[in-house]
Amino acid sequence: MEKALLALAASLAIGIPAMATAYAQAKIGSAGAGTVAEKPETSGTMIILEAIPETIVILGFVVAIMMILQLA
Amino acid sequence: MIREMLRLAVWGLTPKRPEIVETLHDYGLLHVVNPVEPTPPSEEEETLKFTRAKVLGMLEGLEWKDWPSLTEESLAAARERVDLGIDGVVVEIDRSLDSFRQRLAALLDEKRRLAVSLADLKKAHQVVFHFIPFVSSEDSSDRDLTLWWVKDTAIQKTLSALRGRIQKKSPEGAEPRDTLRFHLLNTDKGQAVLALSVGSAFAADADEVMRHQGTVPWKAPEGFHRSGTRETLFAVEEGLKETGNRLEALSEEISRARDDWGPRLASLYILLDEKLEETLVESRSLTRGDTFLIEGWIPADSLESLVNLLKSRFGDAVLIQWRYPSSEEWHRVPALLNNPAATRPFEILLKLMPHPLYKGVDPTTLVAIFFPFFSGCMVGDAGYGILIGLLGLWLSRNTRHPLLPPVGKILIWVCGWSIAWGITFGELFGDLGHRLFHMEPLWVERSHAVLPVLIFTIALGVAHVSIGLFLGFLEGVRKRHRHLWMERLGSLIVLLSLVGLLFIVRLNMPRPFFSLNISFLVIGTALLLAGGKLGGVIETFSALGNVLSYVRIAAIGLSSAILAIVATRFVDVLGLSFLGILMALIIHILNFVLAIGGSGLHSARLHYVEFFSKFYQGGGKEFRPFSRRRFSWKKPC
């Protein structure tokens, strides 16, 4: 039972941030596409803004890996 | 690195101005600064702009887009043929262009007209093709043939009314079907075309009934209507063939004109553009009596050759002055990147960022070291590395787009590191190398040993972010920006102290080490607070987040390794069959595309967000030399 809960926690640790990041990136991406169309020189800034939410998935991934290693 | 610049002032005698400007244009390394406010355009400028726009319009009309095919030689030949130095020549060219433009416009108009006519004829041909057998069988002097548009829902009602009228007018005992014959074609718009054949005596009655029922006579496209229905249908069929042939001939004629005139017009466009640039520089130069002044920025190492060139050509007719820019005007000096050929392709990665400042840091060399290293670590497969190398070789020799060769060269760098990491992780198309050649990892198999790779990537992050912070510290010192260097140094010390603390606790090191480390942590925090106050502390937390972000190298690498193994497992499950190999191939291709896209994107992100934010300052001016268009031709906007 404990193992099952750990596995569930690991999947939630990466799944929830992944969904949140996807939502944020969708919003930033559509706004960014409009901005780049108007001002192509903002491409670099837009890539940075688009990439910022990804960090939370990476943190989720680290937590999930920690849990899975405990499971093993 | 960024090239040293000099402020150059060229004084000359006004009569020599066009030649001096042309020489500077040929030399192509002076970033001209206009000494006076732009004046309203002169008549010559207007004429040149108008003629240039006309040439561009004709190129668009011809649909000629082969700009990369223009060579230096063809342009030099065009320069010799066309002398744009005299106003009269431009006017003469303008006249010749007008006559060619009229011919071209006539051809294009006819092409458009024929295309519309062909579309109408194609629509009508459906009817012609369907009714020709019926019309041919009914064609005789005592029959009247007509074609009508009828609504699907009104066909029965119309035919009944027609039969009724014919029956009423027919002699006793005569059957209407002997007189009335018809054929129907259903179209897809709820309408049908009805071909009616009635005896000549009933022609007027049939016409009256059909019109009364709200039907409309079918008409051939304009210009193809003939006296009889049969003749009209044959005229449409004939017209379709003729129009098609004429259109084909016209397209060939335009294509010939495109091949003949496209390169010439494009060369002329470039020459006019160059002439316009020279005219603009001339008109905006500062004139004082019989002398003029042109000012600009020039790379310091090119000064001697330019001075020698101008002196040898114009002797005492020019006076040249130069000086180093003062620190107050650094922000106005254009920054020209100067990197070795091996690392120059990585300059394209800086194009997405604001241009670096003159006297700022050019991070191209560092990007050239770390970008392929990170990308290669994410790909981590010798097989994929070889494929990336082949793709890179192909792209680096492809000159269809100016961006392709540098991208190709970057991929060749990535190939080298991918193979190196592939050997380190023992991967060749996943575990295929192990299965076929008993390939063993030099370090760890990353699909099994996740933790060591994770720790390694965090160490990479510490090193990369620390380099960024150190560069930021140097920038602060060089620009005497106290807050900047204190904050960056503080962040660096705190970051390294925390890492040291981790080691000391983990390795149970003696107490003095711990005390020393805590001292550094205190010094770092003090510097942070002094440099950036509370914002500096927050900045350090963000630097810690940045370090963790490098875990993505392991994460993406892990997913790539597992996907490659899954691809090979398909052959295990489905056997060494066509389906098994096909499935493995599809997944490998998918993984390869993800490996290239993902590794490139995430490696770029690590540089843009985590690394550059520590030291990079954009907002500089790009070096735009007053030069011939040589290999920088772009499709005109």
XYZ file of C-alpha atoms in Angstrom:
709
model
C 0.000 0.000 0.000
C 2.826 2.342 0.906
C 4.505 1.608 -2.429
C 1.293 2.312 -4.311
C 0.893 5.636 -2.511
C 4.498 6.551 -3.287
C 3.984 5.736 -6.945
C 0.788 7.804 -6.988
C 2.557 10.699 -5.286
C 5.398 10.536 -7.797
C 2.983 10.609 -10.714
C 1.106 13.547 -9.161
C 4.391 15.352 -8.465
C 5.164 15.471 -12.167
C 1.630 15.332 -13.616
C 0.133 18.365 -11.893
C 3.055 20.733 -12.621
C 3.099 19.437 -16.211
C -0.565 20.343 -16.684
C -0.089 23.717 -15.017
C 2.939 24.425 -17.202
C 1.068 23.391 -20.327
C -1.735 25.800 -19.427
C 0.689 28.644 -18.738
C 2.688 27.995 -21.900
C -0.466 27.910 -24.002
C -1.412 31.359 -22.721
C 2.120 32.770 -23.056
C 2.589 31.146 -26.452
C -0.493 32.658 -28.028
C 0.321 36.095 -26.638
C 3.965 35.676 -27.669
C 3.056 34.718 -31.242
C 1.050 37.922 -31.537
C 3.875 39.989 -30.093
C 6.514 38.467 -32.382
C 4.274 39.079 -35.394
C 4.120 42.754 -34.441
C 7.734 43.096 -33.250
C 10.077 40.353 -34.526
C 12.906 41.734 -32.374
C 11.110 40.453 -29.262
C 11.656 36.780 -30.284
C 14.393 36.241 -27.674
C 12.308 37.705 -24.862
C 9.343 35.593 -25.934
C 11.393 32.376 -25.893
C 12.545 33.257 -22.406
C 8.996 33.999 -21.218
C 7.728 30.810 -22.875
C 10.455 28.761 -21.165
C 10.039 30.142 -17.652
C 7.111 27.914 -16.529
C 9.022 24.772 -17.536
C 11.187 25.026 -14.436
C 8.289 23.912 -12.268
C 8.045 20.605 -14.220
C 11.762 20.066 -13.760
C 11.316 20.520 -10.013
C 8.366 18.115 -10.144
C 10.538 15.658 -12.048
C 13.262 15.821 -9.392
C 10.723 15.204 -6.624
C 9.202 12.307 -8.578
C 12.612 10.730 -9.171
C 13.402 11.018 -5.454
C 10.179 9.204 -4.625
C 10.717 6.505 -7.195
C 14.240 5.899 -5.943
C 12.790 5.478 -2.453
C 10.322 3.030 -3.959
C 13.130 0.981 -5.484
C 34.979 39.252 -28.937
C 33.866 42.705 -30.051
C 36.090 44.648 -32.437
C 37.689 47.910 -31.375
C 36.110 50.881 -33.169
C 37.373 54.282 -34.216
C 35.442 57.436 -35.019
C 36.477 58.463 -38.518
C 35.952 61.814 -40.233
C 36.587 62.096 -43.966
C 36.861 65.653 -45.286
C 36.992 66.088 -49.064
C 36.579 68.546 -51.895
C 32.935 68.718 -52.962
C 33.601 68.006 -56.691
C 35.263 64.734 -55.645
C 32.384 63.699 -53.378
C 30.712 61.119 -55.677
C 34.021 59.333 -56.280
C 35.004 59.374 -52.603
C 31.563 58.048 -51.599
C 31.839 55.314 -54.246
C 35.263 54.348 -52.913
C 33.901 54.147 -49.359
C 30.999 52.071 -50.678
C 33.402 49.673 -52.389
C 35.535 49.454 -49.268
C 32.436 48.550 -47.283
C 33.608 48.864 -43.678
C 32.426 52.301 -42.622
C 29.314 52.559 -40.459
C 28.159 55.988 -41.616
C 26.768 58.408 -39.062
C 24.742 61.233 -40.512
C 26.194 64.523 -39.277
C 23.119 66.522 -40.180
C 19.415 65.940 -39.806
C 17.893 64.105 -42.798
C 16.890 66.555 -45.496
C 13.793 66.187 -47.676
C 14.533 63.740 -50.524
C 16.012 65.293 -53.650
C 14.554 64.812 -57.123
C 17.313 62.328 -57.960
C 16.503 60.270 -54.847
C 12.820 60.285 -55.711
C 13.550 59.148 -59.288
C 15.815 56.361 -58.074
C 13.293 55.210 -55.473
C 10.487 55.237 -58.040
C 12.518 53.325 -60.646
C 13.653 50.819 -58.027
C 10.040 50.247 -56.940
C 9.065 49.792 -60.586
C 11.762 47.142 -61.107
C 10.663 45.344 -57.953
C 7.042 45.444 -59.122
C 8.077 43.883 -62.433
C 10.042 41.163 -60.652
C 6.952 40.392 -58.606
C 4.829 40.418 -61.771
C 7.230 37.925 -63.346
C 7.120 35.886 -60.113
C 10.922 35.758 -60.123
C 12.283 34.835 -56.698
C 15.649 33.274 -57.386
C 17.743 35.876 -55.530
C 20.344 33.371 -54.307
C 21.220 32.544 -57.943
C 22.755 36.005 -58.438
C 26.524 35.866 -58.329
C 29.185 38.489 -57.778
C 30.245 38.011 -61.410
C 26.762 38.651 -62.850
C 26.451 41.747 -60.689
C 29.873 43.040 -61.710
C 28.948 42.506 -65.365
C 25.699 44.411 -64.840
C 27.627 47.241 -63.163
C 29.825 47.547 -66.237
C 26.864 47.470 -68.611
C 24.788 50.041 -66.773
C 26.319 53.364 -65.884
C 24.100 54.926 -63.263
C 26.359 57.921 -62.775
C 24.424 60.228 -65.050
C 20.866 61.321 -64.324
C 19.908 60.917 -67.981
C 20.767 57.234 -67.896
C 18.333 56.590 -65.068
C 15.602 58.384 -66.993
C 16.471 56.368 -70.107
C 16.315 53.130 -68.120
C 12.984 54.288 -66.740
C 11.619 54.749 -70.261
C 12.852 51.334 -71.409
C 11.354 49.802 -68.310
C 8.031 51.471 -69.052
C 7.882 49.905 -72.492
C 8.816 46.468 -71.099
C 6.375 46.920 -68.239
C 3.537 47.633 -70.668
C 4.335 44.494 -72.642
C 4.567 42.474 -69.466
C 1.319 43.942 -68.115
C -0.432 43.069 -71.412
C 0.831 39.484 -71.201
C -0.185 39.136 -67.554
C -3.626 40.673 -68.256
C -4.217 38.265 -71.104
C -3.103 35.383 -68.884
C -5.567 36.427 -66.181
C -8.385 36.843 -68.732
C -7.673 33.451 -70.299
C -7.523 31.807 -66.875
C -11.010 33.177 -66.044
C -12.319 32.105 -69.448
C -10.787 28.638 -69.034
C -12.452 28.235 -65.635
C -15.865 29.152 -67.185
C -15.305 26.811 -70.104
C -14.377 23.964 -67.764
C -17.641 24.453 -65.896
C -19.595 24.545 -69.187
C -17.728 21.517 -70.508
C -19.455 19.293 -67.976
C -22.757 20.132 -69.669
C -21.268 19.846 -73.160
C -19.727 16.449 -72.464
C -23.030 15.141 -71.079
C -25.354 16.437 -73.789
C -23.351 16.072 -77.009
C -24.625 12.511 -77.769
C -28.268 13.550 -77.092
C -27.975 16.770 -79.067
C -26.294 14.969 -81.981
C -29.062 12.352 -82.123
C -31.793 14.998 -82.021
C -30.200 17.359 -84.515
C -32.497 17.662 -87.527
C -34.293 20.467 -89.330
C -37.734 19.602 -87.881
C -36.562 19.575 -84.265
C -35.935 22.475 -81.894
C -33.191 21.943 -79.274
C -32.839 24.087 -76.161
C -31.032 23.833 -72.779
C -32.529 25.118 -69.496
C -31.524 25.511 -65.839
C -34.230 23.868 -63.700
C -34.472 23.488 -59.938
C -34.331 19.811 -58.861
C -37.662 20.130 -57.096
C -39.425 21.700 -60.109
C -38.417 19.180 -62.795
C -41.567 17.022 -62.637
C -43.902 20.008 -62.509
C -42.211 21.671 -65.464
C -42.273 18.527 -67.576
C -45.979 17.925 -66.761
C -46.857 21.481 -67.809
C -44.907 21.010 -71.005
C -46.590 17.699 -71.790
C -50.017 19.276 -71.083
C -49.407 22.155 -73.496
C -48.105 19.854 -76.259
C -50.990 17.432 -75.804
C -53.470 20.285 -76.073
C -51.893 21.503 -79.323
C -51.315 18.028 -80.818
C -53.763 16.374 -83.207
C -56.148 13.795 -81.709
C -54.439 10.512 -80.812
C -50.916 11.845 -81.037
C -48.670 10.897 -78.118
C -46.735 13.834 -76.535
C -43.630 11.581 -76.116
C -43.337 11.448 -79.945
C -42.927 15.217 -79.966
C -41.234 15.908 -76.617
C -37.902 14.293 -75.779
C -35.577 15.408 -73.023
C -32.338 14.589 -71.222
C -31.316 15.675 -67.733
C -28.032 16.492 -65.947
C -28.118 16.897 -62.167
C -25.545 19.283 -60.776
C -24.480 19.421 -57.138
C -26.125 22.744 -56.330
C -29.774 21.627 -56.234
C -30.145 22.470 -59.893
C -30.252 20.506 -63.101
C -29.713 21.237 -66.774
C -32.568 20.061 -68.930
C -32.023 19.456 -72.648
C -35.353 19.719 -74.496
C -36.038 18.500 -78.002
C -39.486 19.353 -79.420
C -40.912 19.448 -82.895
C -40.373 22.793 -84.624
C -44.114 23.491 -84.497
C -44.068 23.466 -80.699
C -40.891 25.520 -80.221
C -42.705 28.728 -79.265
C -45.061 26.873 -76.890
C -42.171 25.077 -75.195
C -40.330 28.372 -74.748
C -43.386 30.051 -73.259
C -44.079 27.178 -70.815
C -40.456 26.973 -69.694
C -40.261 30.697 -69.025
C -43.625 30.604 -67.269
C -42.311 27.837 -64.976
C -39.433 30.092 -63.906
C -36.644 28.203 -65.648
C -33.668 30.030 -67.151
C -32.014 29.261 -70.500
C -28.540 27.725 -70.239
C -25.922 29.993 -71.796
C -22.470 29.208 -73.056
C -19.589 31.347 -71.695
C -19.247 34.737 -73.340
C -17.920 34.572 -76.902
C -18.926 30.951 -77.479
C -22.640 31.343 -78.159
C -23.660 30.192 -81.666
C -26.948 30.135 -83.570
C -27.770 26.487 -82.831
C -27.462 24.516 -79.594
C -25.358 21.828 -81.250
C -22.994 24.435 -82.720
C -22.748 26.177 -79.333
C -21.780 22.943 -77.586
C -19.117 22.189 -80.181
C -17.853 25.785 -79.960
C -17.427 25.356 -76.185
C -15.521 22.112 -76.651
C -13.298 23.647 -79.293
C -12.820 26.801 -77.205
C -11.715 24.750 -74.219
C -8.925 23.161 -76.224
C -7.857 26.431 -77.830
C -7.917 28.441 -74.592
C -5.918 25.755 -72.818
C -3.304 25.758 -75.590
C -3.159 29.554 -75.677
C -2.786 29.736 -71.907
C 0.002 27.168 -71.997
C 1.798 29.120 -74.749
C 1.375 32.339 -72.780
C 2.695 30.751 -69.605
C 5.722 29.520 -71.543
C 6.254 33.009 -72.943
C 6.075 34.536 -69.450
C 8.381 31.826 -68.121
C 10.902 32.631 -70.887
C 10.629 36.317 -70.044
C 11.130 35.433 -66.374
C 14.289 33.427 -67.118
C 15.644 36.074 -69.501
C 14.686 39.199 -67.618
C 14.510 38.078 -63.983
C 18.285 38.025 -63.296
C 18.827 41.233 -65.306
C 16.073 43.085 -63.493
C 17.274 41.760 -60.133
C 20.820 42.981 -60.896
C 19.371 46.329 -61.938
C 17.343 46.459 -58.716
C 20.512 45.908 -56.669
C 22.429 48.514 -58.672
C 19.668 51.070 -58.243
C 19.546 50.284 -54.549
C 23.300 50.781 -54.236
C 23.134 54.009 -56.215
C 20.337 55.230 -53.948
C 22.436 54.452 -50.867
C 25.336 56.443 -52.312
C 23.036 59.336 -53.144
C 21.657 59.324 -49.604
C 25.159 59.367 -48.082
C 26.147 62.189 -50.417
C 23.069 64.280 -49.711
C 23.345 63.832 -45.949
C 27.027 64.686 -45.734
C 27.874 68.008 -44.140
C 28.839 70.597 -46.763
C 30.938 73.647 -45.911
C 31.732 75.734 -48.980
C 33.890 73.647 -51.269
C 34.372 70.849 -48.771
C 32.204 68.103 -47.328
C 32.384 65.844 -44.284
C 31.391 62.193 -43.887
C 31.636 60.683 -40.404
C 31.323 57.138 -39.175
C 32.711 54.213 -37.207
C 35.352 51.874 -38.558
C 37.052 48.806 -37.027
C 40.425 49.980 -35.698
C 42.335 47.279 -37.561
C 40.887 48.445 -40.906
C 41.871 52.092 -40.523
C 45.309 51.846 -42.106
C 44.120 50.138 -45.265
C 41.287 52.676 -45.727
C 43.618 55.639 -45.198
C 46.087 54.171 -47.713
C 43.297 53.569 -50.220
C 41.854 57.097 -49.967
C 45.272 58.759 -50.018
C 46.438 56.737 -53.017
C 43.299 57.627 -54.993
C 42.607 61.198 -53.954
C 45.881 62.443 -52.511
C 45.457 65.868 -50.938
C 41.812 66.096 -51.980
C 40.887 64.231 -48.757
C 41.699 64.858 -45.136
C 41.169 61.989 -42.683
C 40.823 62.357 -38.905
C 40.149 59.646 -36.327
C 39.881 59.151 -32.580
C 38.921 56.488 -30.022
C 35.395 56.748 -28.633
C 35.076 58.180 -25.132
C 33.382 56.104 -22.431
C 30.379 58.494 -22.562
C 29.675 57.559 -26.169
C 30.203 53.776 -25.853
C 26.449 53.222 -25.987
C 26.371 54.928 -29.408
C 29.226 52.895 -30.912
C 28.107 49.953 -33.083
C 29.250 46.544 -31.877
C 30.836 44.271 -34.488
C 31.374 40.682 -33.371
C 34.661 39.125 -34.388
C 34.982 35.418 -33.696
C 37.131 32.656 -35.170
C 35.612 30.708 -38.075
C 35.017 27.683 -35.831
C 32.801 29.534 -33.339
C 31.286 32.122 -35.709
C 28.192 29.966 -36.534
C 27.101 30.336 -32.903
C 26.634 34.073 -33.449
C 23.206 33.229 -34.902
C 22.092 32.201 -31.407
C 22.688 35.778 -30.290
C 20.400 37.112 -33.012
C 17.402 36.283 -30.854
C 18.749 38.483 -28.094
C 19.215 42.262 -28.163
C 22.551 43.140 -29.781
C 25.485 43.233 -27.304
C 26.825 46.576 -26.180
C 30.138 47.910 -27.438
C 32.578 47.133 -24.605
C 30.095 44.528 -23.374
C 30.703 40.768 -23.277
C 30.440 38.736 -26.460
C 29.396 35.306 -25.172
C 29.796 33.513 -28.547
C 32.866 31.480 -27.500
C 31.199 30.318 -24.281
C 28.032 29.431 -26.206
C 30.198 27.478 -28.678
C 31.640 25.475 -25.775
C 28.503 24.823 -23.735
C 25.686 24.689 -26.305
C 26.905 21.553 -28.155
C 28.073 20.039 -24.860
C 24.578 20.286 -23.332
C 22.836 19.263 -26.546
C 25.173 16.305 -26.977
C 24.549 15.237 -23.375
C 20.774 15.323 -23.978
C 21.040 13.300 -27.223
C 23.676 10.966 -25.661
C 23.500 8.388 -28.436
C 26.327 7.643 -30.871
C 23.909 6.471 -33.608
C 21.796 9.625 -33.446
C 25.043 11.618 -33.245
C 26.209 10.186 -36.587
C 22.837 11.051 -38.178
C 23.024 14.592 -36.744
C 26.520 14.886 -38.230
C 25.294 13.818 -41.681
C 22.415 16.295 -41.467
C 24.872 18.990 -40.361
C 27.201 18.253 -43.292
C 24.322 18.511 -45.750
C 23.020 21.753 -44.241
C 26.465 23.341 -44.043
C 26.828 22.915 -47.826
C 23.327 24.139 -48.582
C 23.344 27.749 -49.684
C 19.629 28.149 -50.410
C 19.191 30.120 -47.208
C 21.892 32.092 -45.371
C 20.880 30.511 -42.050
C 21.406 26.917 -43.177
C 25.249 26.735 -43.277
C 25.729 28.055 -39.695
C 22.965 25.746 -38.432
C 24.718 22.864 -40.215
C 28.037 23.733 -38.569
C 26.396 23.902 -35.132
C 24.919 20.443 -35.771
C 28.397 19.127 -36.603
C 29.561 20.333 -33.170
C 26.510 18.702 -31.572
C 27.338 15.504 -33.507
C 30.799 15.336 -31.921
C 29.471 15.660 -28.377
C 26.526 13.311 -29.040
C 28.934 10.587 -30.146
C 31.189 11.258 -27.150
C 28.264 11.088 -24.722
C 26.848 8.073 -26.600
C 30.109 6.201 -25.946
C 30.054 7.392 -22.320
C 26.496 6.098 -21.819
C 27.030 3.028 -24.050
C 24.193 3.918 -26.409
C 24.004 3.347 -30.167
C 20.388 3.617 -31.325
C 19.339 2.794 -27.770
C 20.565 -0.636 -26.675
C 21.171 -1.814 -30.261
C 24.908 -1.207 -29.853
C 24.948 -3.427 -26.772
C 22.935 -6.164 -28.500
C 24.950 -6.200 -31.736
C 28.442 -5.137 -30.699
C 28.365 -5.749 -26.918
C 28.889 -2.017 -26.408
C 29.342 -1.194 -22.709
C 28.999 2.253 -21.088
C 32.206 3.994 -20.076
C 30.431 5.645 -17.162
C 26.799 4.684 -16.438
C 23.798 3.474 -18.386
C 21.525 6.495 -17.958
C 18.270 4.572 -18.360
C 19.191 2.592 -15.217
C 21.418 4.894 -13.165
C 19.344 8.069 -13.008
C 20.740 9.623 -9.855
C 24.417 9.972 -10.913
C 23.346 11.697 -14.138
C 21.010 13.998 -12.188
C 23.813 14.982 -9.822
C 26.189 15.484 -12.730
C 23.749 17.851 -14.475
C 23.273 19.848 -11.257
C 27.085 20.129 -11.040
C 27.059 21.341 -14.635
C 24.454 23.914 -13.647
C 26.576 25.124 -10.718
C 29.587 25.497 -13.006
C 27.657 27.250 -15.802
C 25.771 29.635 -13.511
C 28.993 30.370 -11.598
C 30.754 31.326 -14.831
C 27.813 33.602 -15.643
C 27.980 35.222 -12.191
C 31.751 35.634 -12.470
C 31.376 37.361 -15.862
C 28.694 39.593 -14.337
C 31.130 40.452 -11.535
C 33.847 41.332 -14.085
C 31.373 43.485 -16.023
C 30.497 45.359 -12.850
C 34.173 45.947 -12.021
C 34.991 47.066 -15.568
C 32.098 49.494 -15.689
C 32.729 50.559 -12.084
C 29.169 49.583 -11.216
C 29.530 48.872 -7.506
C 26.055 47.455 -6.913
C 26.387 45.091 -9.848
C 29.746 43.560 -8.954
C 28.871 43.250 -5.253
C 25.608 41.519 -6.013
C 27.142 39.133 -8.560
C 30.134 38.339 -6.326
C 27.821 37.874 -3.328
C 25.598 35.483 -5.313
C 28.633 33.548 -6.502
C 30.066 33.178 -3.008
C 26.705 32.155 -1.521
C 26.117 29.611 -4.286
C 29.557 28.039 -3.938
C 29.300 28.101 -0.122
C 26.025 26.225 -0.221
C 27.551 23.607 -2.530
C 30.568 23.399 -0.235
C 28.276 22.992 2.766
C 26.558 20.105 1.050
C 29.894 18.385 0.468
C 31.082 18.985 4.031
C 27.915 17.481 5.522
C 27.840 14.611 3.040
C 31.510 13.690 3.432
C 31.618 14.347 7.197
C 34.534 16.712 6.807
C 36.313 18.217 9.879
C 34.673 21.104 11.740
C 37.146 23.853 10.607
C 35.936 23.334 7.033
C 32.388 23.922 8.189
C 33.352 27.120 10.031
C 35.305 28.399 7.020
C 32.362 27.713 4.765
C 29.933 29.486 7.071
C 32.287 32.490 7.068
C 32.162 32.596 3.294
C 28.381 32.339 3.422
C 28.219 35.321 5.774
C 30.598 37.367 3.582
C 28.580 36.474 0.498
C 25.297 37.459 2.162
C 26.823 40.751 3.336
C 27.970 41.535 -0.207
C 24.526 40.612 -1.512
C 22.768 42.902 0.920
C 25.238 45.718 0.233
C 24.942 45.335 -3.534
C 21.322 44.508 -4.174
C 19.633 44.794 -0.745
C 16.649 42.426 -0.441
C 16.494 42.105 -4.234
C 19.991 40.623 -4.172
C 18.887 37.850 -1.773
C 15.915 37.085 -4.013
C 18.290 37.042 -6.986
C 20.366 34.353 -5.231
C 17.310 32.184 -4.698
C 16.584 32.573 -8.384
C 20.190 31.495 -9.122
C 19.560 28.331 -7.071
C 16.419 27.714 -9.163
C 18.534 28.267 -12.257
C 20.961 25.569 -11.115
C 18.131 23.085 -10.604
C 16.894 23.891 -14.093
C 19.916 22.060 -15.525
C 18.291 18.817 -14.401
C 16.402 19.047 -17.682
C 19.561 17.792 -19.398
C 19.195 14.508 -17.513
C 15.411 14.455 -17.840
C 15.355 14.896 -21.602
C 18.279 12.513 -22.007
C 16.468 9.885 -19.940
C 13.281 10.122 -22.007
C 15.316 9.936 -25.229
C 17.226 6.852 -23.998
C 14.043 5.056 -22.933
C 12.269 5.851 -26.206
C 15.225 4.419 -28.145
C 15.085 1.231 -26.058
C 11.303 0.998 -26.629
C 11.919 1.235 -30.386
C 14.251 -1.774 -30.293
C 11.852 -3.720 -28.032
C 9.306 -3.668 -30.870
C 11.572 -6.052 -32.766
C 11.596 -8.316 -29.669
C 7.799 -8.300 -29.446
C 6.930 -8.481 -33.153
C 9.989 -10.496 -34.189
C 12.456 -9.720 -36.947
C 9.556 -9.046 -39.303
C 8.686 -6.205 -41.657
C 6.194 -4.787 -39.125
C 8.667 -5.038 -36.242
C 11.440 -3.269 -38.159
C 8.996 -0.637 -39.473
C 7.695 0.147 -35.974
C 11.254 0.355 -34.597
C 12.236 2.646 -37.461
C 9.230 4.953 -36.954
C 9.947 5.328 -33.232
C 13.651 5.919 -33.875
C 12.787 8.643 -36.410
C 10.381 10.259 -33.937
C 13.020 10.080 -31.213
C 15.646 11.519 -33.549
C 13.440 14.501 -34.435
C 12.641 15.047 -30.735
C 16.333 14.707 -29.900
C 17.357 17.413 -32.368
C 14.460 19.786 -31.584
C 14.360 19.211 -27.828
C 18.093 19.299 -27.228
C 18.559 22.459 -29.301
C 15.622 24.276 -27.745
C 16.430 23.385 -24.144
C 20.130 24.035 -24.571
C 19.292 27.473 -26.009
C 16.931 28.131 -23.125
C 19.607 27.240 -20.569
C 21.798 29.869 -22.184
C 19.164 32.575 -22.647
C 17.485 32.267 -19.250
C 19.982 30.743 -16.830
C 23.334 31.897 -18.213
C 22.895 35.232 -20.020
C 20.726 36.701 -17.256
C 23.831 36.773 -15.031
C 26.013 39.033 -17.163
C 24.672 39.777 -20.629
C 23.653 43.326 -21.432
C 21.957 43.981 -24.728
C 20.782 47.229 -26.240
C 23.873 47.799 -28.390
C 23.843 49.062 -31.952
C 24.426 46.664 -34.785
C 27.334 47.472 -37.093
C 25.789 48.301 -40.493
C 28.580 49.126 -42.899
C 28.014 51.292 -45.942
C 28.750 48.465 -48.368
C 27.746 46.795 -51.585
C 25.143 44.132 -51.111
C 27.574 41.335 -51.926
C 26.410 38.131 -50.259
C 23.920 39.768 -47.997
C 21.172 40.021 -50.614
C 17.819 39.509 -49.134
C 14.488 39.120 -50.739
C 13.209 42.711 -50.712
C 10.392 43.287 -48.225
